[in-house]
Amino acid sequence: MRPSPIFLGILAVTVLGGVLAAFGEETMIFTQQYDVLTIAGVVLLVAGGWVASLTLHEFGHAIVAFRGGDHSVAHKGYLSMDVRKYTDPVLSIVLPLVFLIIGGIPLPGGAVWIEHGRLRSRGVQSWVSLAGPLSNLAVGVVLTLVVALVPMSSGLVIGLSFLALLQIVTFMLNILPIPGLDGWGAIEPYLSPGAREFGAKARPWAPLALFAILFAVPGASSLLWQASYTIFDSVGGFTRAAQYGQDAFMFWR
C-alpha cells in the first residue's frame, strides 16, 4: 500500500504552502493585513491539506472495508491513496474547493463503492462509514497538538489552525445522520427495511438540501461553526489563530 505519486504531489503542494506561510511577515499577521507570501502560503497549505485529508478520509473507508471482508476495494485501486480513484475531478475536487473558498464550508468530496454483502457484520458496516469522518477528526486533533506543542512562525500557526478547524467541521458534517453522509451509513445497517429504502431514495438530494439550509437559513451555518469551535477549543485549538487563518485564506473579503 505505497502512496501514489499524486498523493505525494498533493503533500508537496501542502508543504510548499507551509514554507511560504512560515516566511510571511510576522507583524502584518497581528494587524490582519497579510502580505502576499502569507496569503499564497495559507491558500496552498489549506487547499492542499484539505485535498490530502479527502484522500485519507476515503482511504479510511477502504482499509476498514478491506479488513472487514470486502477485498474488492483493492482491485478498484482504493488502497493506493490515489485521489483520482475516489473522485470525479469536478464534483469531488473542483466544486468542493470552490465552496470552501467562497464560503469556508468543506463539502464532503469523494466516495468509495463498498460491496456491503462482503462485509462480515453490521458492526463492520458501521465502522466502514465511521472510518472516514474519524480520520478527519484525528487529523484535526493532531494538527491542533502540533500547533500547540511545536514552536513555529505565526503564518504557519494560522494556516495549520484553520486547516485543523476545517477537519473538525468536515467531521461534524459527515457524522450527521442524513442519507448520503457517513453518519447515516453508520446507523443504516440497524434500521428497518422501510427506513433503508427511504434513505436510498433520499441519498441523491439530502446532502444538497443540507447545504442549501447551511447557506440560506440564517443561523444554520453559525450553529455548525459554533459546535466545531467547541470541539476545536476542547482539544487545545487556538480560536483566534484559526480565524486569522480563515481571513488569510479568504483574503478578498
Short mmCIF file of C-alpha atoms in Angstrom, two decimals:
data_model
loop_
_atom_site.label_atom_id
_atom_site.label_comp_id
_atom_site.label_asym_id
_atom_site.label_seq_id
_atom_site.Cartn_x
_atom_site.Cartn_y
_atom_site.Cartn_z
CA MET A 1 0.00 0.00 0.00
CA ARG A 2 2.54 2.54 -1.20
CA PRO A 3 1.18 6.12 -1.54
CA SER A 4 0.58 7.16 -5.14
CA PRO A 5 2.70 9.88 -6.82
CA ILE A 6 -0.48 12.01 -6.98
CA PHE A 7 -0.87 11.90 -3.21
CA LEU A 8 2.80 12.68 -2.70
CA GLY A 9 2.41 15.62 -5.10
CA ILE A 10 -0.53 16.93 -3.07
CA LEU A 11 1.58 16.67 0.07
CA ALA A 12 4.38 18.55 -1.69
CA VAL A 13 1.98 21.41 -2.52
CA THR A 14 0.85 21.44 1.11
CA VAL A 15 4.44 21.57 2.37
CA LEU A 16 5.26 24.36 -0.10
CA GLY A 17 2.32 26.31 1.28
CA GLY A 18 3.62 25.78 4.79
CA VAL A 19 7.08 27.04 3.83
CA LEU A 20 5.66 30.16 2.18
CA ALA A 21 3.39 30.86 5.16
CA ALA A 22 6.33 30.41 7.52
CA PHE A 23 8.28 33.17 5.77
CA GLY A 24 5.45 35.70 5.72
CA GLU A 25 5.79 38.92 7.66
CA GLU A 26 5.02 38.34 11.33
CA THR A 27 3.96 41.88 12.17
CA MET A 28 1.33 42.01 9.42
CA ILE A 29 -0.48 38.94 10.73
CA PHE A 30 -1.49 40.52 14.01
CA THR A 31 -3.00 43.51 12.20
CA GLN A 32 -4.84 41.13 9.81
CA GLN A 33 -3.13 42.79 6.84
CA TYR A 34 -1.48 39.82 5.21
CA ASP A 35 1.43 40.05 2.81
CA VAL A 36 1.40 38.15 -0.49
CA LEU A 37 3.72 35.43 0.81
CA THR A 38 1.47 34.65 3.78
CA ILE A 39 -1.69 34.63 1.64
CA ALA A 40 -0.16 32.36 -1.00
CA GLY A 41 1.22 30.06 1.68
CA VAL A 42 -2.04 29.76 3.61
CA VAL A 43 -4.07 29.16 0.44
CA LEU A 44 -1.73 26.38 -0.76
CA LEU A 45 -1.41 24.88 2.71
CA VAL A 46 -5.15 24.78 3.37
CA ALA A 47 -6.27 23.75 -0.13
CA GLY A 48 -3.55 21.11 -0.48
CA GLY A 49 -4.06 19.86 3.05
CA TRP A 50 -7.79 19.60 2.56
CA VAL A 51 -7.43 17.53 -0.65
CA ALA A 52 -4.89 15.32 1.15
CA SER A 53 -7.39 14.84 4.00
CA LEU A 54 -10.07 13.91 1.46
CA THR A 55 -7.75 11.15 0.29
CA LEU A 56 -7.17 9.95 3.85
CA HIS A 57 -10.92 10.07 4.52
CA GLU A 58 -11.72 7.76 1.61
CA PHE A 59 -8.69 5.56 2.30
CA GLY A 60 -10.07 5.13 5.82
CA HIS A 61 -13.34 3.78 4.42
CA ALA A 62 -11.44 1.47 2.08
CA ILE A 63 -8.94 -0.01 4.52
CA VAL A 64 -11.63 -0.81 7.11
CA ALA A 65 -13.77 -2.39 4.37
CA PHE A 66 -10.78 -4.44 3.19
CA ARG A 67 -10.08 -5.70 6.69
CA GLY A 68 -13.81 -6.30 7.17
CA GLY A 69 -14.11 -8.66 4.23
CA ASP A 70 -14.57 -6.58 1.07
CA HIS A 71 -11.33 -7.28 -0.78
CA SER A 72 -12.78 -5.78 -3.96
CA VAL A 73 -11.59 -2.35 -2.76
CA ALA A 74 -8.02 -3.42 -3.51
CA HIS A 75 -8.90 -4.31 -7.11
CA LYS A 76 -10.65 -0.95 -7.51
CA GLY A 77 -7.46 0.85 -6.51
CA TYR A 78 -8.88 2.35 -3.32
CA LEU A 79 -5.86 1.28 -1.25
CA SER A 80 -3.44 3.22 -3.43
CA MET A 81 -4.23 6.61 -1.84
CA ASP A 82 -4.71 7.96 -5.36
CA VAL A 83 -7.34 10.69 -5.08
CA ARG A 84 -8.39 10.05 -8.69
CA LYS A 85 -9.73 6.63 -7.66
CA TYR A 86 -12.14 8.16 -5.17
CA THR A 87 -13.37 11.15 -7.06
CA ASP A 88 -14.90 12.80 -10.03
CA PRO A 89 -12.49 15.69 -10.75
CA VAL A 90 -15.25 18.31 -10.96
CA LEU A 91 -17.82 17.09 -8.43
CA SER A 92 -15.34 15.85 -5.86
CA ILE A 93 -12.42 18.29 -6.07
CA VAL A 94 -13.20 21.44 -8.06
CA LEU A 95 -16.69 22.16 -6.67
CA PRO A 96 -15.80 21.37 -3.04
CA LEU A 97 -12.75 23.63 -3.29
CA VAL A 98 -14.90 26.40 -4.80
CA PHE A 99 -17.40 26.06 -1.92
CA LEU A 100 -14.52 26.04 0.54
CA ILE A 101 -13.07 29.21 -0.97
CA ILE A 102 -16.33 31.16 -1.22
CA GLY A 103 -17.96 30.00 2.00
CA GLY A 104 -15.43 28.25 4.15
CA ILE A 105 -17.61 25.12 4.45
CA PRO A 106 -15.77 21.95 3.37
CA LEU A 107 -18.23 19.86 1.36
CA PRO A 108 -17.76 16.07 1.53
CA GLY A 109 -15.99 15.17 -1.68
CA GLY A 110 -15.12 11.65 -2.76
CA ALA A 111 -16.73 8.26 -2.45
CA VAL A 112 -15.66 4.64 -2.42
CA TRP A 113 -18.05 1.96 -3.60
CA ILE A 114 -18.22 -0.75 -0.95
CA GLU A 115 -19.76 -4.16 -1.61
CA HIS A 116 -21.61 -4.40 1.70
CA GLY A 117 -22.62 -8.01 1.12
CA ARG A 118 -18.96 -8.99 1.52
CA LEU A 119 -18.62 -7.35 4.94
CA ARG A 120 -18.70 -9.69 7.91
CA SER A 121 -21.26 -7.96 10.11
CA ARG A 122 -23.45 -4.92 10.63
CA GLY A 123 -20.87 -3.63 13.08
CA VAL A 124 -18.21 -3.71 10.37
CA GLN A 125 -20.53 -1.83 8.03
CA SER A 126 -20.92 0.90 10.65
CA TRP A 127 -17.18 1.17 11.21
CA VAL A 128 -16.58 1.42 7.47
CA SER A 129 -18.81 4.52 7.44
CA LEU A 130 -17.30 5.97 10.61
CA ALA A 131 -13.70 5.48 9.50
CA GLY A 132 -13.81 8.44 7.10
CA PRO A 133 -15.04 11.18 9.46
CA LEU A 134 -12.96 9.79 12.31
CA SER A 135 -9.86 10.21 10.13
CA ASN A 136 -10.78 13.89 9.72
CA LEU A 137 -11.19 14.25 13.48
CA ALA A 138 -7.83 12.55 14.06
CA VAL A 139 -6.07 14.83 11.56
CA GLY A 140 -7.68 17.87 13.17
CA VAL A 141 -6.57 16.83 16.66
CA VAL A 142 -3.01 16.04 15.51
CA LEU A 143 -2.65 19.37 13.72
CA THR A 144 -4.01 21.18 16.79
CA LEU A 145 -1.47 19.44 19.04
CA VAL A 146 1.35 20.23 16.62
CA VAL A 147 0.44 23.92 16.69
CA ALA A 148 0.22 23.86 20.48
CA LEU A 149 3.47 21.98 21.12
CA VAL A 150 5.86 22.87 18.29
CA PRO A 151 7.36 26.38 18.05
CA MET A 152 6.63 27.87 14.62
CA SER A 153 6.06 31.15 12.82
CA SER A 154 2.75 32.98 13.06
CA GLY A 155 1.95 32.36 9.39
CA LEU A 156 2.25 28.62 9.88
CA VAL A 157 0.24 28.79 13.11
CA ILE A 158 -2.74 30.47 11.46
CA GLY A 159 -2.65 28.23 8.38
CA LEU A 160 -2.43 24.96 10.33
CA SER A 161 -5.03 26.15 12.85
CA PHE A 162 -7.56 26.90 10.12
CA LEU A 163 -6.80 23.58 8.40
CA ALA A 164 -7.30 21.78 11.74
CA LEU A 165 -10.61 23.57 12.27
CA LEU A 166 -11.77 22.57 8.78
CA GLN A 167 -11.06 18.93 9.62
CA ILE A 168 -13.36 19.21 12.62
CA VAL A 169 -16.05 20.94 10.54
CA THR A 170 -15.76 18.13 7.99
CA PHE A 171 -16.14 15.59 10.80
CA MET A 172 -19.23 17.38 12.11
CA LEU A 173 -20.85 17.47 8.66
CA ASN A 174 -20.11 13.88 7.74
CA ILE A 175 -21.25 12.45 11.07
CA LEU A 176 -24.78 13.83 10.68
CA PRO A 177 -27.38 11.02 10.29
CA ILE A 178 -28.53 12.27 6.89
CA PRO A 179 -28.83 9.98 3.83
CA GLY A 180 -25.77 10.34 1.67
CA LEU A 181 -23.49 11.20 4.60
CA ASP A 182 -21.39 8.84 6.70
CA GLY A 183 -23.49 9.32 9.82
CA TRP A 184 -26.42 7.74 8.01
CA GLY A 185 -24.21 4.92 6.77
CA ALA A 186 -23.21 4.17 10.37
CA ILE A 187 -26.79 3.65 11.54
CA GLU A 188 -28.27 2.28 8.31
CA PRO A 189 -27.45 -1.41 8.99
CA TYR A 190 -29.63 -1.25 12.11
CA LEU A 191 -32.64 0.47 10.51
CA SER A 192 -35.84 -1.13 9.28
CA PRO A 193 -36.15 -2.06 5.59
CA GLY A 194 -38.55 0.87 5.11
CA ALA A 195 -36.10 3.35 6.58
CA ARG A 196 -33.26 1.98 4.44
CA GLU A 197 -35.46 2.29 1.36
CA PHE A 198 -36.23 5.92 2.27
CA GLY A 199 -32.51 6.56 2.72
CA ALA A 200 -31.72 5.12 -0.70
CA LYS A 201 -34.28 7.42 -2.34
CA ALA A 202 -33.15 10.49 -0.37
CA ARG A 203 -29.40 9.89 -0.80
CA PRO A 204 -29.00 11.91 -4.06
CA TRP A 205 -30.69 15.07 -2.80
CA ALA A 206 -30.48 15.07 1.02
CA PRO A 207 -26.87 16.42 1.22
CA LEU A 208 -27.78 19.16 -1.28
CA ALA A 209 -30.75 20.12 0.89
CA LEU A 210 -28.45 20.26 3.92
CA PHE A 211 -26.01 22.62 2.24
CA ALA A 212 -28.85 24.77 0.92
CA ILE A 213 -30.01 25.12 4.52
CA LEU A 214 -26.48 25.97 5.70
CA PHE A 215 -26.14 28.72 3.11
CA ALA A 216 -29.70 30.06 3.06
CA VAL A 217 -31.14 29.69 6.58
CA PRO A 218 -29.93 32.39 8.99
CA GLY A 219 -28.04 30.92 11.91
CA ALA A 220 -27.68 27.39 10.48
CA SER A 221 -24.09 27.82 9.36
CA SER A 222 -23.22 29.64 12.59
CA LEU A 223 -24.53 26.70 14.61
CA LEU A 224 -22.24 24.33 12.70
CA TRP A 225 -19.23 26.59 13.22
CA GLN A 226 -20.00 27.11 16.92
CA ALA A 227 -20.22 23.35 17.51
CA SER A 228 -16.95 22.86 15.61
CA TYR A 229 -15.22 25.60 17.57
CA THR A 230 -16.36 23.93 20.81
CA ILE A 231 -14.59 20.70 19.82
CA PHE A 232 -11.61 22.67 18.47
CA ASP A 233 -11.25 24.54 21.76
CA SER A 234 -11.66 21.35 23.82
CA VAL A 235 -8.59 19.76 22.17
CA GLY A 236 -6.45 22.86 22.68
CA GLY A 237 -7.10 24.79 19.48
CA PHE A 238 -6.29 28.49 19.14
CA THR A 239 -9.57 30.07 18.08
CA ARG A 240 -8.09 33.44 17.17
CA ALA A 241 -5.35 31.78 15.10
CA ALA A 242 -7.94 29.75 13.15
CA GLN A 243 -9.94 32.93 12.50
CA TYR A 244 -6.81 34.70 11.26
CA GLY A 245 -6.11 31.71 9.01
CA GLN A 246 -9.61 31.89 7.56
CA ASP A 247 -9.15 35.61 6.91
CA ALA A 248 -5.89 34.95 5.06
CA PHE A 249 -7.40 32.07 3.09
CA MET A 250 -10.40 34.18 2.10
CA PHE A 251 -8.22 37.24 1.52
CA TRP A 252 -10.56 39.00 -0.90
CA ARG A 253 -13.35 39.55 1.64
#
